[in-house]
Short mmCIF file of C-alpha atoms in Angstrom, two decimals:
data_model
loop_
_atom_site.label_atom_id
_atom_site.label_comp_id
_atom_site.label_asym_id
_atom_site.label_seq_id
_atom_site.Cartn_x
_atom_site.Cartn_y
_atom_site.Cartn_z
CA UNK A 1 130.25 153.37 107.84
CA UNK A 2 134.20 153.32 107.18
CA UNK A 3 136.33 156.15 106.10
CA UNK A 4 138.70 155.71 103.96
CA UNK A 5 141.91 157.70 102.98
CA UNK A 6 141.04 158.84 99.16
CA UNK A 7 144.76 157.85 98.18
CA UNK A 8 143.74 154.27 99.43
CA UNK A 9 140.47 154.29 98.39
CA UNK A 10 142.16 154.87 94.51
CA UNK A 11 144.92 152.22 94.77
CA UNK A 12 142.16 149.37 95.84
CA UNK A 13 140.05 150.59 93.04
CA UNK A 14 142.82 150.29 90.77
CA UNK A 15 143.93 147.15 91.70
CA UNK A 16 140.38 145.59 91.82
CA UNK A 17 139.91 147.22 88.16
CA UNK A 18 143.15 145.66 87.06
CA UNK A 19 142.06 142.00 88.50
CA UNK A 20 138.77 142.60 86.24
CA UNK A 21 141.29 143.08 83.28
CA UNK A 22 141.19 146.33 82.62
CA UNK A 23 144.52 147.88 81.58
CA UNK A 24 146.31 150.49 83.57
CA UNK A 25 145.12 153.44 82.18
CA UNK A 26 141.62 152.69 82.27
CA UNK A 27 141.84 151.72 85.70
CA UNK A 28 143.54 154.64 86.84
CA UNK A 29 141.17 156.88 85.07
CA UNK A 30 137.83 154.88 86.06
CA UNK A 31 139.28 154.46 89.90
CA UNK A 32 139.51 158.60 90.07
CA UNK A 33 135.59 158.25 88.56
CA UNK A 34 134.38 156.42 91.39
CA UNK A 35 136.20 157.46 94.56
CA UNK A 36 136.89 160.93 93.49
CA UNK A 37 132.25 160.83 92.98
CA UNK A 38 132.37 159.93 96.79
CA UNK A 39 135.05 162.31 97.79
CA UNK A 40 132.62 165.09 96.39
CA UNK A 41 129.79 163.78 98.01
CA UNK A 42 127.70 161.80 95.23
CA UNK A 43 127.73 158.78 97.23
CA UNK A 44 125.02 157.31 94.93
CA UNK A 45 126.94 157.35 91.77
CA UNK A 46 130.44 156.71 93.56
CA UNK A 47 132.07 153.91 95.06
CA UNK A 48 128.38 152.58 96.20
CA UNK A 49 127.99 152.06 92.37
CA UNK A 50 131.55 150.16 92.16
CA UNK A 51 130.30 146.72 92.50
CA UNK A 52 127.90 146.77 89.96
CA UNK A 53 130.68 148.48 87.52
CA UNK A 54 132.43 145.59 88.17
CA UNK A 55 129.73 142.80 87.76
CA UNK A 56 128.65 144.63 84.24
CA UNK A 57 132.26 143.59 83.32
CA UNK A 58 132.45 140.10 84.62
CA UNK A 59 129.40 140.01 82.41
CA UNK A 60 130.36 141.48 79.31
CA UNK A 61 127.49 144.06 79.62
CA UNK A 62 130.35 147.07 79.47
CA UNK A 63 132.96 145.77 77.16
CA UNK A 64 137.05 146.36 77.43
CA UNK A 65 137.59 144.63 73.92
CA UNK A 66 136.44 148.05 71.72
CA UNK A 67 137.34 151.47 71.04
CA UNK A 68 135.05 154.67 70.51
CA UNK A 69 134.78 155.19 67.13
CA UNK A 70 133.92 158.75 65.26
CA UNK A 71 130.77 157.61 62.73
CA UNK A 72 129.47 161.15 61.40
CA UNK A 73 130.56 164.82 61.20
CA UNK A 74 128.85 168.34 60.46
CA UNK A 75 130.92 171.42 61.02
CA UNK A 76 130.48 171.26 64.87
CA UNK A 77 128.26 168.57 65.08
CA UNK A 78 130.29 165.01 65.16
CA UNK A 79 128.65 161.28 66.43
CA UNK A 80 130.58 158.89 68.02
CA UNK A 81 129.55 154.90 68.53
CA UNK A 82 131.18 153.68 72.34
CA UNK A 83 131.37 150.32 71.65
CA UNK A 84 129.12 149.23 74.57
CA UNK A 85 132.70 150.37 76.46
CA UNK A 86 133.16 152.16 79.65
CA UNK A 87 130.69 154.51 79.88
CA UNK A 88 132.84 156.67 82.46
CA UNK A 89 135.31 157.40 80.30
CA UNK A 90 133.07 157.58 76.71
CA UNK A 91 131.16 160.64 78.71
CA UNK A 92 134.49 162.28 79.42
CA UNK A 93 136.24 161.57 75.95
CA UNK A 94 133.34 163.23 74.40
CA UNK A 95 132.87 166.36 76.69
CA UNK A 96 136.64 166.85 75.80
CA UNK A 97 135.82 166.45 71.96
CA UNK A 98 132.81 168.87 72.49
CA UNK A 99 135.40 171.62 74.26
CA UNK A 100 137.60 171.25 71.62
CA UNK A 101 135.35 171.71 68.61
CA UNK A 102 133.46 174.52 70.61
CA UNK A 103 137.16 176.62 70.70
CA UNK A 104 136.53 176.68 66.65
CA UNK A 105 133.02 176.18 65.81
CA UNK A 106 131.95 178.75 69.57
CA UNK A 107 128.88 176.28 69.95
CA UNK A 108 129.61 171.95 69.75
CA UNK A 109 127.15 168.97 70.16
CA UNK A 110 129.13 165.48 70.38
CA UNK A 111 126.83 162.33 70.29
CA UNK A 112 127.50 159.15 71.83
CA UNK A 113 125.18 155.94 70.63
CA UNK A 114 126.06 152.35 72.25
CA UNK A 115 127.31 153.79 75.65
CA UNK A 116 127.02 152.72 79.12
CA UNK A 117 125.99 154.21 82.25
CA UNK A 118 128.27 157.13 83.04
CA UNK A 119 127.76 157.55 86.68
CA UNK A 120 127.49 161.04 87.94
CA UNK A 121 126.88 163.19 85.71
CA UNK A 122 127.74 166.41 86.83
CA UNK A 123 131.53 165.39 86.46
CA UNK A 124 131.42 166.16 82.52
CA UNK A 125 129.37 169.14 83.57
CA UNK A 126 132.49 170.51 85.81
CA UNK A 127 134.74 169.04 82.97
CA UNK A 128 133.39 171.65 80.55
CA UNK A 129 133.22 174.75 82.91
CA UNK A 130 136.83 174.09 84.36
CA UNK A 131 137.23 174.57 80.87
CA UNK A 132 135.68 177.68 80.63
CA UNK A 133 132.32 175.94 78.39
CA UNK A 134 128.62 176.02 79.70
CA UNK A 135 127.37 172.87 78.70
CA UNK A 136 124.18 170.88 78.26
CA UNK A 137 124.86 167.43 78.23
CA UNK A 138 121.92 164.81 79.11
CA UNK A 139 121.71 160.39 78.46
CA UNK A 140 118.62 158.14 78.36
CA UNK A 141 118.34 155.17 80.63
CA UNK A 142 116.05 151.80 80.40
CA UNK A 143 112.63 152.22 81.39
CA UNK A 144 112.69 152.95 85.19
CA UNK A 145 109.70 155.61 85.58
CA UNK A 146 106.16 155.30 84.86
CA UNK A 147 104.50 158.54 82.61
CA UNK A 148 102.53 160.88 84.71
CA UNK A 149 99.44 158.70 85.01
CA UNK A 150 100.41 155.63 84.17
CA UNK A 151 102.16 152.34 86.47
CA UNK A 152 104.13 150.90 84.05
CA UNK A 153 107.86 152.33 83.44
CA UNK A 154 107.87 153.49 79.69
CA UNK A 155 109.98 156.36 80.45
CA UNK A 156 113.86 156.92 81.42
CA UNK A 157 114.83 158.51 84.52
CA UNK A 158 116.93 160.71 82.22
CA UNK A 159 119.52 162.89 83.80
CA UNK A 160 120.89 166.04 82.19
CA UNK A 161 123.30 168.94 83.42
CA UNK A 162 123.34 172.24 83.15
CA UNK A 163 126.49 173.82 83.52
CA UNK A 164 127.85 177.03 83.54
CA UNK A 165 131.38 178.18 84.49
CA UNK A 166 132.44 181.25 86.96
CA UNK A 167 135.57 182.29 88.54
CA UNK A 168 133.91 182.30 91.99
CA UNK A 169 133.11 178.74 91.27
CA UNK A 170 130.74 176.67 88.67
CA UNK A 171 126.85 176.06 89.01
CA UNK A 172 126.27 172.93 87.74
CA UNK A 173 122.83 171.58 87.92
CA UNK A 174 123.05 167.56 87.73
CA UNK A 175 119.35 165.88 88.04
CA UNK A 176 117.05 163.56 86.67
CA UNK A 177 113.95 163.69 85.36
CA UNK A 178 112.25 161.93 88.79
CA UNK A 179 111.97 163.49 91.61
CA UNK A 180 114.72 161.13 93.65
CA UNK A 181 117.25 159.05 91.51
CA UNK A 182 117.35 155.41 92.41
CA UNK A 183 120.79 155.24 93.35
CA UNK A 184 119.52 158.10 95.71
CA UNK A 185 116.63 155.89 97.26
CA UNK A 186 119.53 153.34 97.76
CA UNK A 187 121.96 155.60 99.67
CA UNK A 188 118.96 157.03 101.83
CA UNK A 189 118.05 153.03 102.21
CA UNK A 190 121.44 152.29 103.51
CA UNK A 191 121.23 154.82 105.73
CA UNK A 192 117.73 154.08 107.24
CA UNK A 193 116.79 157.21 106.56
CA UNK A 194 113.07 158.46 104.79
CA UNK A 195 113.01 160.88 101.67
CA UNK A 196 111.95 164.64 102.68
CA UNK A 197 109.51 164.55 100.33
CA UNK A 198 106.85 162.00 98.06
CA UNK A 199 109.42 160.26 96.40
CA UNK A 200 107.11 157.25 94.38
CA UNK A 201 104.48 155.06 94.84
CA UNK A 202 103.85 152.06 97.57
CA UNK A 203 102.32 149.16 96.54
CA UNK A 204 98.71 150.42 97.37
CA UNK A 205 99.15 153.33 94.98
CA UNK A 206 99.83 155.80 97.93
CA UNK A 207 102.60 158.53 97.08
CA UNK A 208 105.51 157.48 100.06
CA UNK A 209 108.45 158.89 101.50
CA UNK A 210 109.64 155.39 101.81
CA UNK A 211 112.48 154.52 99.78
CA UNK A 212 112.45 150.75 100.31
CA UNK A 213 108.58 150.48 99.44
CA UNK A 214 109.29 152.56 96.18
CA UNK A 215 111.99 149.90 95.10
CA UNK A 216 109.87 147.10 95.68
CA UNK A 217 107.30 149.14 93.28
CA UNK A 218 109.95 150.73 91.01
CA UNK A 219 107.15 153.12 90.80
CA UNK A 220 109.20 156.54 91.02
CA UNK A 221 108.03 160.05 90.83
CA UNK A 222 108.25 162.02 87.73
CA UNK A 223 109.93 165.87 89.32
CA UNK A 224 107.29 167.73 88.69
CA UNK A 225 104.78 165.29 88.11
CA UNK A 226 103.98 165.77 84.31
CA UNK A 227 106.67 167.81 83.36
CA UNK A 228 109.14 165.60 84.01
CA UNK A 229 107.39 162.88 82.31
CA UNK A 230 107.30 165.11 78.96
CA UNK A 231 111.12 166.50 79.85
CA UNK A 232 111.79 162.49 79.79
CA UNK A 233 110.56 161.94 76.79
CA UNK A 234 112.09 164.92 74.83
CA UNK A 235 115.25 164.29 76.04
CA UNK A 236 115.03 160.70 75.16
CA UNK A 237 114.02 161.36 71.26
CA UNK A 238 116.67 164.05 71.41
CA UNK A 239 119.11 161.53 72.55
CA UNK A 240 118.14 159.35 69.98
CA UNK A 241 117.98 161.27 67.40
CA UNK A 242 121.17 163.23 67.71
CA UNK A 243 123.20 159.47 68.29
CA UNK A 244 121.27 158.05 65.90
CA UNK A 245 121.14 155.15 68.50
CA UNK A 246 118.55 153.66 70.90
CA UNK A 247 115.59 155.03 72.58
CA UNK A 248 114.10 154.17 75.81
CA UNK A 249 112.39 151.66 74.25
CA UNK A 250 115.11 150.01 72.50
CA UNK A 251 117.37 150.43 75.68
CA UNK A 252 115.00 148.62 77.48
CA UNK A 253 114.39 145.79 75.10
CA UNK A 254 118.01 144.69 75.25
CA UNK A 255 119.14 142.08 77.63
CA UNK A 256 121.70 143.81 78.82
CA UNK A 257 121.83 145.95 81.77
CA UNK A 258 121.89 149.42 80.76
CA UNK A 259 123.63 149.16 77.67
CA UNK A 260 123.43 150.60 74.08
CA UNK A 261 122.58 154.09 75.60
CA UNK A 262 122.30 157.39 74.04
CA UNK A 263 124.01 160.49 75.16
CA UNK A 264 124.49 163.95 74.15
CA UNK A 265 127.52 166.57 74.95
CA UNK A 266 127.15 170.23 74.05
CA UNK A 267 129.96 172.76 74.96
CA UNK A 268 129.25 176.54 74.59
CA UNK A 269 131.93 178.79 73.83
CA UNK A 270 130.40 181.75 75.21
CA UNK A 271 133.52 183.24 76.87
CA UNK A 272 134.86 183.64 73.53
CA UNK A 273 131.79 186.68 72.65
CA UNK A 274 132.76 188.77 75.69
CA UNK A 275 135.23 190.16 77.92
CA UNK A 276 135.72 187.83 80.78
CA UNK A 277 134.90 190.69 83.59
CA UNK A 278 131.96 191.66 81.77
CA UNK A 279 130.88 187.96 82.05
CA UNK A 280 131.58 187.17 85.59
CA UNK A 281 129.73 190.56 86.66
CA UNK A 282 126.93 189.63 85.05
CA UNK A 283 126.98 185.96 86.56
CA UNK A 284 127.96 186.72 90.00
CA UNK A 285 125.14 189.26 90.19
CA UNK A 286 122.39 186.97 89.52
CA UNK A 287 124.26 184.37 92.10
CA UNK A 288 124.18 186.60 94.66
CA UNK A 289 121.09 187.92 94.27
CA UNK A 290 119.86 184.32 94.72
CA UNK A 291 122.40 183.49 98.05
CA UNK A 292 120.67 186.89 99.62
CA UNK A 293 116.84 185.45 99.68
CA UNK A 294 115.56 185.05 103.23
CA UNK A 295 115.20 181.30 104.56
CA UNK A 296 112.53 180.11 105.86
CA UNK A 297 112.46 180.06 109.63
CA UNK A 298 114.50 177.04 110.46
CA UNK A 299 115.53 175.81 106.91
CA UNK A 300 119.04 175.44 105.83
CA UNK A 301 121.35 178.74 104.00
CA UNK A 302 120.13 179.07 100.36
CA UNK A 303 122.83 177.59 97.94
CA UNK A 304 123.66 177.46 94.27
CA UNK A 305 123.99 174.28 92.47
CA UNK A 306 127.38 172.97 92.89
CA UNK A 307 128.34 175.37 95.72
CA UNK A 308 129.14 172.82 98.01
CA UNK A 309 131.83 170.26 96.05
CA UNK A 310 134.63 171.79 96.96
CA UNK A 311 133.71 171.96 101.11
CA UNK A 312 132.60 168.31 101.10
CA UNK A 313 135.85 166.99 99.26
CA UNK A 314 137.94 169.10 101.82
CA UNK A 315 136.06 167.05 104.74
CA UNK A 316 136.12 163.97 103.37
CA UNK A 317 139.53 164.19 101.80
CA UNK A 318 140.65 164.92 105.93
CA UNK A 319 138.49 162.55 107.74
CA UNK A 320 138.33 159.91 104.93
CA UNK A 321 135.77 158.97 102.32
CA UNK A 322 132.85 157.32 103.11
CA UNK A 323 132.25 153.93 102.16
CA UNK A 324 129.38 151.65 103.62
CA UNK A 325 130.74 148.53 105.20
CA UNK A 326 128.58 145.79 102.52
CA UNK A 327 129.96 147.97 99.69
CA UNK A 328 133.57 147.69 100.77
CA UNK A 329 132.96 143.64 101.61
CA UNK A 330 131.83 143.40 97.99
CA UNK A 331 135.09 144.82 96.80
CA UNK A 332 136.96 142.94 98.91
CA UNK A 333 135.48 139.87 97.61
CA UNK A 334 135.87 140.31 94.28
CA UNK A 335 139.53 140.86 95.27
CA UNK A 336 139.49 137.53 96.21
CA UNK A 337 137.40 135.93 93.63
CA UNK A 338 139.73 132.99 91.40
#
């Protein structure tokens, strides 16, 4: 494993961004994406996920050559189409939108049809409640999970946040709808480490904790066995039907790698109906109620969701972030690429 100084870890982002063609503000935005994900700790949707970023645009699968484009409006309802561009920066163009209309309207649902895969999630999630917005904001995926009961993948992973903001800091819940997300089974793979719990199926049908027989399978676990097969599919019909885009199913019959997705951005205004004390007495009660629940002998401190962002950054940013060594040769390489 390498650390790396954040402030480097940016520039050779940037500057491998800019040698893909991407113009300066882009790349500066979409290089604080990727290292600023593994500064925070989400080293599965961070620079680890930088290589493949960069192949989907040697490929044309996410495209620099278009511009987000506003297709529908409804008092506080508006849908955009991405253009198949950077799905990074679509996610965060519309959570701003959302905020905005939500300051007028108190409640806001953006829609985003013809996206691309947006990385870590929670980042729009934070967006909104550094903002002072809850937010709901969730994307379909190609067909990566297998309904409860079935072997084929028919379903989406689909991720979705919950966020809500707090002076004492922001829970923001950021998780798909299996019980580990692939780019988690990758890390832990890296790693040589085992899941802590049944993450998918082997190839004998036997529920394993062993990330490298459940990507030879792609046979993940739905969380919660069948209700996150039916949260998949909800939030994939909402997804659709709120873009008026793709579906799993379409998603997954394109040739393209993840492209033509459907997401969904709601910002909540809620701030705006009370006194701020009132509000943060009533949320930091029920957080601290949960922090003062008894662990079980041996088990780690209960946490919120989100609690821990700000302590990780503050490590890494002093020690360095943490890149794997093949990620880092891949970068380099493309660096020197013709």
């Amino acid at each position: 494993m390498l650390y790396i100084p954040f402030d480097d870890l940016v520039r050779t982002l940037e500057a491998a961004l800019d040698k893909a063609g991407v113009d300066a503000p882009r790349a500066a935005r979409l290089a604080d994406v990727f290292a600023r994900n593994s500064l925070e700790g989400v080293y599965s949707h961070g620079v680890n996920r930088f290589p493949r970023f960069l192949f989907c645009i040697r490929e044309g699968i996410v495209r620099l050559d278009t511009t987000p484009e506003r297709v529908a409006s409804l008092g506080g309802m508006e849908v955009w189409d991405g253009g198949f561009g950077p799905g990074p920066l679509i996610a965060e163009d519309a959570m701003a939108r959302a905020i905005e209309l939500a300051r007028t309207h108190g409640i806001a649902c953006v829609s985003v049809r013809n996206s691309s895969h947006w990385m870590r999630a929670g980042r729009y999630g934070r967006q909104a409640a550094q903002a002072g917005m809850a937010a709901i904001l969730f994307t379909n995926t190609t067909a990566n999970m297998p309904a409860w009961g079935a072997e084929d993948p028919r379903l989406g992973n689909n991720p979705i946040v919950l966020a809500v903001p707090r002076s004492k800091g922001p829970v923001v819940v950021d998780t798909a709808m299996s019980q580990f997300a692939y780019g988690k089974l990758e890390v832990a793979v890296q790693n040589g480490q085992m899941l802590p719990f049944d993450g998918g199926y082997d190839e004998e049908g036997r529920l394993t904790r062993d990330p490298k027989a459940i990507l030879k399978t792609r046979r993940i676990l739905p969380a919660g066995y069948w209700k996150g097969s039916a949260m998949s599919l909800a939030l994939d019909l909402l997804a659709g039907a709120l873009s008026m885009g793709r579906t799993v199913c379409a998603v997954t019959r394109a040739p393209e790698d993840e492209a033509g997705l459907s997401q969904v951005f709601i910002a909540i205004n809620f701030r705006g109906l009370l006194p701020a004390e009132q509000v943060d007495g009533l949320l930091d009660e029920a957080v601290e109620f949960l922090l003062s629940s008894k662990p079980v002998p041996g088990g780690a401190p209960i946490r919120y969701p989100g609690q821990d962002v700000e302590r990780t950054a503050a490590r890494n940013m002093e020690r360095g972030v943490p890149v794997a060594e093949e990620t880092w040769e891949k970068i380099q390489a493309h660096m020197t690429r013709p």
